[in-house]
mmCIF file of C-alpha atoms in Angstrom:
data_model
loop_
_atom_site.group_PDB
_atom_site.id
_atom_site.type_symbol
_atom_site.label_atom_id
_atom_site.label_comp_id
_atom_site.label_asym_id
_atom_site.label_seq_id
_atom_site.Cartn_x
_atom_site.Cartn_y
_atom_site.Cartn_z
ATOM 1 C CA UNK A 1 -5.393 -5.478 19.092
ATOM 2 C CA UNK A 2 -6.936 -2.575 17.423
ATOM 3 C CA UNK A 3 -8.184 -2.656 14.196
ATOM 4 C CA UNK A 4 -6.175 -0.867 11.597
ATOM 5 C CA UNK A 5 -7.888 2.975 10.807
ATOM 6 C CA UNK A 6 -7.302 5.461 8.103
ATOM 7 C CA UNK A 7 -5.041 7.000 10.195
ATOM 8 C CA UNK A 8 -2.406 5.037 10.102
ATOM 9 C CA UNK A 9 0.977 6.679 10.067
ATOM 10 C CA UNK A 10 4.870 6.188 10.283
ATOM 11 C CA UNK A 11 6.647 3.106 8.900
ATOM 12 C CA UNK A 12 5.362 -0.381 8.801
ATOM 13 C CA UNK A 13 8.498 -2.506 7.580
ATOM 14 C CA UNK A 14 7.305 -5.336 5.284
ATOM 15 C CA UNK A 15 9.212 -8.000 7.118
ATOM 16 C CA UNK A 16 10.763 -10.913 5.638
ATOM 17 C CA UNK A 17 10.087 -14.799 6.243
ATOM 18 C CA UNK A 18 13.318 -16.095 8.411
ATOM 19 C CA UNK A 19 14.453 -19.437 6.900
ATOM 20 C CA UNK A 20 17.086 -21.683 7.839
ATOM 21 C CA UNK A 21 19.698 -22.808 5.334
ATOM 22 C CA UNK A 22 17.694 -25.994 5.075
ATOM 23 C CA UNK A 23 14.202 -24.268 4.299
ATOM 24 C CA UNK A 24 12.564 -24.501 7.531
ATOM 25 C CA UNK A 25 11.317 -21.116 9.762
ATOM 26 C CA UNK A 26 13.453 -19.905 11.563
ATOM 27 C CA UNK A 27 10.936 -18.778 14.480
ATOM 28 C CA UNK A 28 13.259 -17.336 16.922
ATOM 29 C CA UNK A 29 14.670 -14.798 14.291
ATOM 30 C CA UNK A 30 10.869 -14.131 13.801
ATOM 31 C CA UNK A 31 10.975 -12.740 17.579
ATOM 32 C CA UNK A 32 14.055 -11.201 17.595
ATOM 33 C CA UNK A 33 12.938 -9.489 13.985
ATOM 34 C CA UNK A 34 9.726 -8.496 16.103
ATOM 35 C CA UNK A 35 12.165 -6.598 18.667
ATOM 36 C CA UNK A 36 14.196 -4.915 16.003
ATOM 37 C CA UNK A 37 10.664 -3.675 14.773
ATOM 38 C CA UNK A 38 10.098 -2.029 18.514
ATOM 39 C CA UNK A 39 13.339 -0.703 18.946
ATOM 40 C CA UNK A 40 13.788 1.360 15.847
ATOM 41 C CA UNK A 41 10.062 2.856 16.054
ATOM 42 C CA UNK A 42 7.905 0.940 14.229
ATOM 43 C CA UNK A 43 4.263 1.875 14.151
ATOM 44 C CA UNK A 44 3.204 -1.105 13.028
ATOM 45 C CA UNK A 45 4.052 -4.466 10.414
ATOM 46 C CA UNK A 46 3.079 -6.032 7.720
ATOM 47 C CA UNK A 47 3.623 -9.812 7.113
ATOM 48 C CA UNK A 48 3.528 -12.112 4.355
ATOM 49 C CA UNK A 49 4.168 -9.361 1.742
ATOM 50 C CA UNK A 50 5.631 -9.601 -1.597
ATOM 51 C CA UNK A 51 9.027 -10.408 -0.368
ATOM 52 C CA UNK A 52 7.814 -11.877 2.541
ATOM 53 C CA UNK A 53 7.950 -15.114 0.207
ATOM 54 C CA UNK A 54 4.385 -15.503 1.195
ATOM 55 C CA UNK A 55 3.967 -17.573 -2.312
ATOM 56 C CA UNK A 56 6.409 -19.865 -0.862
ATOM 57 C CA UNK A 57 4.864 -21.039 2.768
ATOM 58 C CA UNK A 58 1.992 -23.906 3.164
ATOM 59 C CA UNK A 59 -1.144 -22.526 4.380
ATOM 60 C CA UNK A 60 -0.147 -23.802 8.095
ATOM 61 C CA UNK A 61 2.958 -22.185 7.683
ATOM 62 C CA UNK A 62 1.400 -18.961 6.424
ATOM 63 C CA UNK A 63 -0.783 -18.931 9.670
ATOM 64 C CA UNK A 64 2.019 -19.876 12.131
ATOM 65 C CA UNK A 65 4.449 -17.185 10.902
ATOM 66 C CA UNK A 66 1.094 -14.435 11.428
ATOM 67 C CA UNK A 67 0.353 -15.664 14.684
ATOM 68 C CA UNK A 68 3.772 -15.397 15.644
ATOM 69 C CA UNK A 69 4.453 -11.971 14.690
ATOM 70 C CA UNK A 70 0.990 -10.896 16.137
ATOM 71 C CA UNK A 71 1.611 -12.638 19.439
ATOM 72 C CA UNK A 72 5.389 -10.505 19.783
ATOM 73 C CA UNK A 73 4.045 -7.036 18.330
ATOM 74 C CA UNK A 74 2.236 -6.382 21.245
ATOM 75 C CA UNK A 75 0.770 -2.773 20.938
ATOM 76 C CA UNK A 76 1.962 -2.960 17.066
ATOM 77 C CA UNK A 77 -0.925 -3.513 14.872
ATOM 78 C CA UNK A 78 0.135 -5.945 12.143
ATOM 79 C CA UNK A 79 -1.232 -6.350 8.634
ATOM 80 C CA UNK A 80 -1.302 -9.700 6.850
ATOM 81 C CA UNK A 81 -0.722 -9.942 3.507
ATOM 82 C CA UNK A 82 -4.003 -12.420 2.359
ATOM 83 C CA UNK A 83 -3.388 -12.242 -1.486
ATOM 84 C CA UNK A 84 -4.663 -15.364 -2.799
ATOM 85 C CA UNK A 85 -5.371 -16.821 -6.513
ATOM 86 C CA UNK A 86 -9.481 -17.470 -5.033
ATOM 87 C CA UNK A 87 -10.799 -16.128 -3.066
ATOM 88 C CA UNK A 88 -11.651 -19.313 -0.595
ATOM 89 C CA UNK A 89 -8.115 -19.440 0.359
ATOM 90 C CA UNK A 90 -8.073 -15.258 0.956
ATOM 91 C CA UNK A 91 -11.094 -15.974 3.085
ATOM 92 C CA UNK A 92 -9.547 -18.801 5.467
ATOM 93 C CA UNK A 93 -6.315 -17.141 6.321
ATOM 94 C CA UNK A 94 -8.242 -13.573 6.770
ATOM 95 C CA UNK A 95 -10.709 -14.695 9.106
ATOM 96 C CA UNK A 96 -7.782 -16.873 10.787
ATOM 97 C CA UNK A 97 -5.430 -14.143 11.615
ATOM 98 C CA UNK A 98 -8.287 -11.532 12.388
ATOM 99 C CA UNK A 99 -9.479 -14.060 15.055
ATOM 100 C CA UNK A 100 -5.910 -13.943 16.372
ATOM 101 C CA UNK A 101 -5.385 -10.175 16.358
ATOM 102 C CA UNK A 102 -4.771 -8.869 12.953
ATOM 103 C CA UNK A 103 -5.052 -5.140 12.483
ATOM 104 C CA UNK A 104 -5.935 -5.767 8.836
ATOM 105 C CA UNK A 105 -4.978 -7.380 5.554
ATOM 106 C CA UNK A 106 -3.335 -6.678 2.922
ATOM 107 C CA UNK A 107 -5.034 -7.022 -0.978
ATOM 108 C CA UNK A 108 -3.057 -7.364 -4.244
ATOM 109 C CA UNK A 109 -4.564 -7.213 -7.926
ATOM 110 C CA UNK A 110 -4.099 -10.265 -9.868
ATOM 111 C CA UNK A 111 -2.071 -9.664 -13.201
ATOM 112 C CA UNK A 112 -5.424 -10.749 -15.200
ATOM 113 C CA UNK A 113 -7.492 -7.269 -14.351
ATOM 114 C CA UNK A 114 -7.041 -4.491 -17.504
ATOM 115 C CA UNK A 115 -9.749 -3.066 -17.065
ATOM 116 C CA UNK A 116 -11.133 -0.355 -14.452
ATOM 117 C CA UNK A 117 -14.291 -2.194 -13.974
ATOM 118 C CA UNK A 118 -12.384 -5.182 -13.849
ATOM 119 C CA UNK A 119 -9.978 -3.926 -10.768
ATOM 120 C CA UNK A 120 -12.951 -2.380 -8.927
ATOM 121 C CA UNK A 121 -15.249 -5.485 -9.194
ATOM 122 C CA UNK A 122 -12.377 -7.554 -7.907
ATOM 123 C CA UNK A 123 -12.184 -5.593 -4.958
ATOM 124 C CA UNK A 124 -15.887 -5.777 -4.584
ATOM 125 C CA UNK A 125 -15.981 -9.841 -4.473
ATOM 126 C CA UNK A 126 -12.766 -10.037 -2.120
ATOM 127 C CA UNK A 127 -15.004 -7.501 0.269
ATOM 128 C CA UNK A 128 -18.022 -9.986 0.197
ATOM 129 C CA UNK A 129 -15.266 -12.943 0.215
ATOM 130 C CA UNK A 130 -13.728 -11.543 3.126
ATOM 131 C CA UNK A 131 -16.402 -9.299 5.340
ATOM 132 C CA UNK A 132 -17.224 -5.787 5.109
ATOM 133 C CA UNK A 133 -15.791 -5.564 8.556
ATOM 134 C CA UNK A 134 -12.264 -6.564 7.979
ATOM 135 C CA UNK A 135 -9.919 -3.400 7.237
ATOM 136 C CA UNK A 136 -8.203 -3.609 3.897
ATOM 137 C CA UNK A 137 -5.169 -2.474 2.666
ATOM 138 C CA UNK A 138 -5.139 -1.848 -1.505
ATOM 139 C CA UNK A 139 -2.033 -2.551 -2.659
ATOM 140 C CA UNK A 140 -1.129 -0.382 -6.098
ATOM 141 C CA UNK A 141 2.012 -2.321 -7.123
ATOM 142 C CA UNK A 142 1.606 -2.224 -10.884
ATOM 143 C CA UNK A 143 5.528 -2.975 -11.517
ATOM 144 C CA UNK A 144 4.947 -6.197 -10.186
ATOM 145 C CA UNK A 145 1.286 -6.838 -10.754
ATOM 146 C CA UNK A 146 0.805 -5.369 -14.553
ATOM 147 C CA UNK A 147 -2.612 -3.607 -13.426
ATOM 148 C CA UNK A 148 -2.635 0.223 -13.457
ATOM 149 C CA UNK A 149 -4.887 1.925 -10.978
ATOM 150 C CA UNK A 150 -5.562 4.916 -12.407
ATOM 151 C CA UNK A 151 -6.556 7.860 -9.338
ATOM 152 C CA UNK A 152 -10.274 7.389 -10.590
ATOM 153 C CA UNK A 153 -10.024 3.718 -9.919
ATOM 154 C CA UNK A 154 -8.575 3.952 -6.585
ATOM 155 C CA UNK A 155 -11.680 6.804 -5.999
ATOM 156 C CA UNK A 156 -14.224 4.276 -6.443
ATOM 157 C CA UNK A 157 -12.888 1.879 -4.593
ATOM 158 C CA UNK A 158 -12.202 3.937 -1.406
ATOM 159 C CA UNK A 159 -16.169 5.195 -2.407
ATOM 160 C CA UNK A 160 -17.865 2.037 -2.194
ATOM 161 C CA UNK A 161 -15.746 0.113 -0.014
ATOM 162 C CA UNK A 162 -15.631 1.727 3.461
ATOM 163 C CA UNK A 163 -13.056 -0.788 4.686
ATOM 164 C CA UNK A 164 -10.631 0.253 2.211
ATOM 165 C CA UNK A 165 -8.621 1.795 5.431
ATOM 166 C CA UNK A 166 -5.180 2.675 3.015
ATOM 167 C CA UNK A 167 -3.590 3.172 0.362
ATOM 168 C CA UNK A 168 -0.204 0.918 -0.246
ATOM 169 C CA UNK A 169 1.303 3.044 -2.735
ATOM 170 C CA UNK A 170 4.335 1.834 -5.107
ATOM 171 C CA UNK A 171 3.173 2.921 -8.451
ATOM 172 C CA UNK A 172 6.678 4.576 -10.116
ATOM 173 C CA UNK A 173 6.419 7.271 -11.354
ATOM 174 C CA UNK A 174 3.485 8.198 -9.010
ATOM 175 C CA UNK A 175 4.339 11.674 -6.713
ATOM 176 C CA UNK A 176 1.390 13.019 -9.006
ATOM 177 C CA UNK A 177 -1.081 10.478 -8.150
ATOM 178 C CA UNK A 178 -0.170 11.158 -4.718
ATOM 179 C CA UNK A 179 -0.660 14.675 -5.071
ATOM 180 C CA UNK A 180 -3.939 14.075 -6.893
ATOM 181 C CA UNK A 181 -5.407 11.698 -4.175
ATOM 182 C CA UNK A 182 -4.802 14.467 -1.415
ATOM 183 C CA UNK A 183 -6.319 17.412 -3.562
ATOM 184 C CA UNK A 184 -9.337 14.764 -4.139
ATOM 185 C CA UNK A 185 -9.810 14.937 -0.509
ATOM 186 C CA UNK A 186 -9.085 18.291 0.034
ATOM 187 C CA UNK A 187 -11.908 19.260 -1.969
ATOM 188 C CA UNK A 188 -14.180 17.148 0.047
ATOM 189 C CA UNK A 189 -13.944 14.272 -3.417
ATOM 190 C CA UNK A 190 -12.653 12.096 -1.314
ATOM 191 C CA UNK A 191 -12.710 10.397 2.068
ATOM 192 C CA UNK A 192 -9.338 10.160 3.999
ATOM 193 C CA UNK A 193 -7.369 7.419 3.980
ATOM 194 C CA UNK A 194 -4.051 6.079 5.324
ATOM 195 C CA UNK A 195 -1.414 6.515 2.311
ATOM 196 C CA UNK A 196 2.121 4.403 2.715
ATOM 197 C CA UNK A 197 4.523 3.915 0.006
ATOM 198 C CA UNK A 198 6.729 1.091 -0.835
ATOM 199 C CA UNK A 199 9.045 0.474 -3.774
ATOM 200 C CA UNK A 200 11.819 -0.360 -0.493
ATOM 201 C CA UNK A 201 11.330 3.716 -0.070
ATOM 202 C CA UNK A 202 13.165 4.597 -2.962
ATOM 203 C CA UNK A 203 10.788 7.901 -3.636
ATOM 204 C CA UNK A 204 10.032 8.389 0.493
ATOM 205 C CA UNK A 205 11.986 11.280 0.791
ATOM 206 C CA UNK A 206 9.293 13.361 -1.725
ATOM 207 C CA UNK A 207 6.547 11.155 -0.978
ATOM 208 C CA UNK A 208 6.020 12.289 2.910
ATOM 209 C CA UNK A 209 6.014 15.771 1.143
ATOM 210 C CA UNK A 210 3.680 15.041 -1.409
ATOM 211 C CA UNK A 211 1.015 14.175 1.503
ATOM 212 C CA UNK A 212 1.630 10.073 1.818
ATOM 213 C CA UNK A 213 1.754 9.186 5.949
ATOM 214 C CA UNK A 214 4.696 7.006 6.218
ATOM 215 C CA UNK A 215 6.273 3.791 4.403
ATOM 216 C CA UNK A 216 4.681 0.228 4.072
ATOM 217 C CA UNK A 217 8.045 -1.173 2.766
ATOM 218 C CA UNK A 218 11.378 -3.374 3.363
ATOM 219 C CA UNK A 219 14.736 -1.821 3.663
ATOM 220 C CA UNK A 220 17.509 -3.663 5.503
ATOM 221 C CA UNK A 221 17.903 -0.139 7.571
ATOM 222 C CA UNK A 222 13.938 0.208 8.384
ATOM 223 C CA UNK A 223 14.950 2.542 11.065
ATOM 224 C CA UNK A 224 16.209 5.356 8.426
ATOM 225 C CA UNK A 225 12.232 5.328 7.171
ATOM 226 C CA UNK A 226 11.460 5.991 10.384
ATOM 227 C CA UNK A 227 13.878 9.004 10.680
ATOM 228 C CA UNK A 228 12.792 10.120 6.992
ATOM 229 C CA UNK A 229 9.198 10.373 8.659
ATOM 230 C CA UNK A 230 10.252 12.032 11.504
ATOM 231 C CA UNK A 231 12.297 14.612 10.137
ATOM 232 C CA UNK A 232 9.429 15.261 8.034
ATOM 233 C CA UNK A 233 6.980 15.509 10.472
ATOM 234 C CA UNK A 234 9.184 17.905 12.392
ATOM 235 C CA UNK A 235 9.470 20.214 9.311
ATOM 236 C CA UNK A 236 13.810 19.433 9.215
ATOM 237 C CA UNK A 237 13.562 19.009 5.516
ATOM 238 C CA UNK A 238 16.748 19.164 4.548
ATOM 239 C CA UNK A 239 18.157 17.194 7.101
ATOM 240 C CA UNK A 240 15.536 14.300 5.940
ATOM 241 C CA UNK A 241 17.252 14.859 2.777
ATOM 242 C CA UNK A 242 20.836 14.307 3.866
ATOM 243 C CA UNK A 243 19.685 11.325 5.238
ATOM 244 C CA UNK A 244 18.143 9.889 2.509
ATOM 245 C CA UNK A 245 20.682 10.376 0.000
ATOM 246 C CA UNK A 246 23.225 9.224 2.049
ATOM 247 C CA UNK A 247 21.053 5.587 1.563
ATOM 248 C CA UNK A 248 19.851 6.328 -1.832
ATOM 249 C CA UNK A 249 22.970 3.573 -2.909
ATOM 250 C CA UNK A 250 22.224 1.024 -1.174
ATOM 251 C CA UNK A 251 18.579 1.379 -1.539
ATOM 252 C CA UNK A 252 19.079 1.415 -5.101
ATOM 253 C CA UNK A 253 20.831 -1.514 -4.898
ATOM 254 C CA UNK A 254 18.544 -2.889 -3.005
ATOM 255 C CA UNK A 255 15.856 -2.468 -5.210
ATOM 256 C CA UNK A 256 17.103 -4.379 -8.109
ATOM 257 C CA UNK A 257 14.671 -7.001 -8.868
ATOM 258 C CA UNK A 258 15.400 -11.211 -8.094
ATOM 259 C CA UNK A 259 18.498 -9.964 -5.936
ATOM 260 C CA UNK A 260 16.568 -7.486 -3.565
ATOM 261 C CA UNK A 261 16.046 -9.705 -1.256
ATOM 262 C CA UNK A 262 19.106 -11.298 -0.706
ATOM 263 C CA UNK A 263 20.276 -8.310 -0.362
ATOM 264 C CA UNK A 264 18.067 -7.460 2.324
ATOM 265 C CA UNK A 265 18.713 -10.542 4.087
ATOM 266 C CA UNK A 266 22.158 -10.390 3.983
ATOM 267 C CA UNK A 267 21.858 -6.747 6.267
ATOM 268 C CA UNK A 268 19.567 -8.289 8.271
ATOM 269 C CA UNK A 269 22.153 -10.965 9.074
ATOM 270 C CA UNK A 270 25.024 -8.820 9.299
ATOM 271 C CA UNK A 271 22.590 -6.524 11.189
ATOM 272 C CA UNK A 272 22.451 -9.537 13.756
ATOM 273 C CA UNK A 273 18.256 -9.506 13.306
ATOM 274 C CA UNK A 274 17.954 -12.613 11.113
ATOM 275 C CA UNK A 275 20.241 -16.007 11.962
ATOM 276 C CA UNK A 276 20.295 -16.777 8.108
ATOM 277 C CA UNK A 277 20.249 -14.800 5.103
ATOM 278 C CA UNK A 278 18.466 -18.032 3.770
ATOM 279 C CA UNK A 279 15.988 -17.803 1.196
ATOM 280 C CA UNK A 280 13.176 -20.540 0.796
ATOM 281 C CA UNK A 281 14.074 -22.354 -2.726
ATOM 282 C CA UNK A 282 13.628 -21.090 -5.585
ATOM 283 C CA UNK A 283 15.670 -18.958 -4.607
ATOM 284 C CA UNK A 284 18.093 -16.376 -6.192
ATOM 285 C CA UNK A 285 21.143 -16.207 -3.805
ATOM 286 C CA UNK A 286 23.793 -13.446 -3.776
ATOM 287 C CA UNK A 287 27.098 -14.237 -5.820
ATOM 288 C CA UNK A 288 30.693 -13.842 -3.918
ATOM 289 C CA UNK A 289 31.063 -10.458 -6.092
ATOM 290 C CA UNK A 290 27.529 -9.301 -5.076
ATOM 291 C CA UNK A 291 28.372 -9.672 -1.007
ATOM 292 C CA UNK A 292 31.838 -7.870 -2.351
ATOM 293 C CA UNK A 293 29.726 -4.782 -3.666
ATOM 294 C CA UNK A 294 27.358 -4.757 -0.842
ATOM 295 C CA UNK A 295 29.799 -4.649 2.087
ATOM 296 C CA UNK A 296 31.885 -1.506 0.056
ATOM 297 C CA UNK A 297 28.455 -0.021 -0.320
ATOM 298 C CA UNK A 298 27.720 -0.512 3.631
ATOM 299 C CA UNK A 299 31.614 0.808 3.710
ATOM 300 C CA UNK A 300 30.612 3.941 1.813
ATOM 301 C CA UNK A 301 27.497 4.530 3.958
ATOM 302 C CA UNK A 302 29.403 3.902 7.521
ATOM 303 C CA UNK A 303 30.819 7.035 6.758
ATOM 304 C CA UNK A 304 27.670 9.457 7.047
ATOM 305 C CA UNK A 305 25.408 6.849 8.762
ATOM 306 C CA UNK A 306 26.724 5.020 12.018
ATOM 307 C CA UNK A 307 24.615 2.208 11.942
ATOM 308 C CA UNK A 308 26.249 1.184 9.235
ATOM 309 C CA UNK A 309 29.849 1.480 10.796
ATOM 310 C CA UNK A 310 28.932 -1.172 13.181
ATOM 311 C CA UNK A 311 29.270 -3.460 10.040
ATOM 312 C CA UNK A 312 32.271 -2.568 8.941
ATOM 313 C CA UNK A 313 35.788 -4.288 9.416
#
């Protein structure tokens, strides 16, 4: 499989772990999941993600689930999450699913960096940690993480680390530092990289026009990213608009932190991608009222979207 380049575009859902109510993988969701992911338009995946309950799997597991997805994507480069409290473990499970086709992986901060020097020497160590030759994704999550990247920290980086391939962008508010990257490297500041934004694309819709390349992010509707990107792309603005704030509700709910992704998996289910909604314990499962608000928000939705209609009744 190709090795993931700077110009990566489109959407590359962040897709979930598939559990059975008892805890175990559920590996035939993982290929169906896999199919979804082709259907709709993908461009590409990344696995074991933030809510891909990475923290949750054994390292065997962890490997199993990336080989998995790599050995269904086919022509669909995957990225694989790698975030690890040393760097020994980022190493073993980096040079374990590059062997097996990995496009890439997938870096987080740990919460203890405050500093810039801090954040830019960490990156420096998981390069030697992991080989120069491995393409990186940086992953600017500070809602969840507690480290700011400021746009001059995120310069350096790209700077002195040439396989810094993109830019996994969920800092909120952050259209400026979007804006800012792009006029970096307009002015010839700045060497071009791949820019996707998460935060379950609650800020997509402005973020393709700000200059970012796609969405590196969840959703239980993945495939109204990859219309948001489209429409973009084709210059139908306001039609990208429509379609986004016909969502913005659900994504919003969605995006609620501890519930997201039981939310998520509950689509999924409905959706008929995932057998379970299960999440590996601990575990914050939806209550009766939650599933109650959901399906009236899928309800509302089924009337301007009608992929949500085949959910309904």
């Amino acid at each position: 499989m190709p090795l993931l380049t700077s110009d990566a575009k489109g959407v590359y859902p962040i897709a979930p772990t598939p559990f059975f109510d008892d805890g175990r993988i559920d590996t035939a969701s993982i290929d169906r999941m896999m199919d979804f992911y082709h259907s709709i338009g993908a461009t590409g995946v990344t696995v074991l993600g933030q809510l891909g309950e990475a923290q949750k799997l054994e390292h065997t597991e962890s490997l199993e689930v990336a080989s998995q997805v790599i050995g269904r994507a086919d022509k669909l480069p995957v990225i694989v999450g790698v975030s690890a409290p040393g760097f020994a473990a980022m190493r073993a499970l980096t040079h374990e699913v590059m062997a097996r086709g990995a496009a890439g992986v997938m870096i987080a901060p740990p919460n203890t960096l405050r500093t810039d020097d801090q954040i830019v020497n960490y990156y420096r160590q998981a390069v030697e940690a992991i080989g120069a030759d491995v393409p990186f994704v940086l992953q600017d999550y500070p809602l969840t993480f507690s480290v700011q990247m400021s746009v001059g920290v995120i310069k350096r980086i790209v700077d002195e680390l040439p396989s810094c391939v993109m830019l996994k962008h969920e800092d909120w508010p952050g259209l400026e530092k979007i804006s800012s990257l792009r006029a970096l490297e307009k002015e010839g500041k700045l060497r071009h990289i791949s820019i996707l934004c998460g935060n379950n694309g609650l800020f997509l819709d402005y973020e393709v026009e700000r200059g970012a390349d796609g969405a590196n992010t969840g959703y239980a509707f993945p495939d109204m990213l990859v219309d948001i990107v489209r429409l973009n792309a084709q210059g139908d603005r306001e039609a990208a608009h429509d379609l986004f704030d016909a969502h913005l509700p659900l994504l919003r709910y969605e995006q609620q932190p501890g519930v997201g992704l039981a939310v998520r998996k509950y689509i999924l289910m409905r959706r008929g991608v995932l057998s379970s909604a299960a999440q590996r314990k601990p575990a914050a499962p939806m209550s009766a009222v939650a599933r109650t608000e959901v399906d009236h928000l899928l309800a509302r939705l089924a009337k301007k979207d009608p992929r949500a209609g085949k959910l309904v009744g």
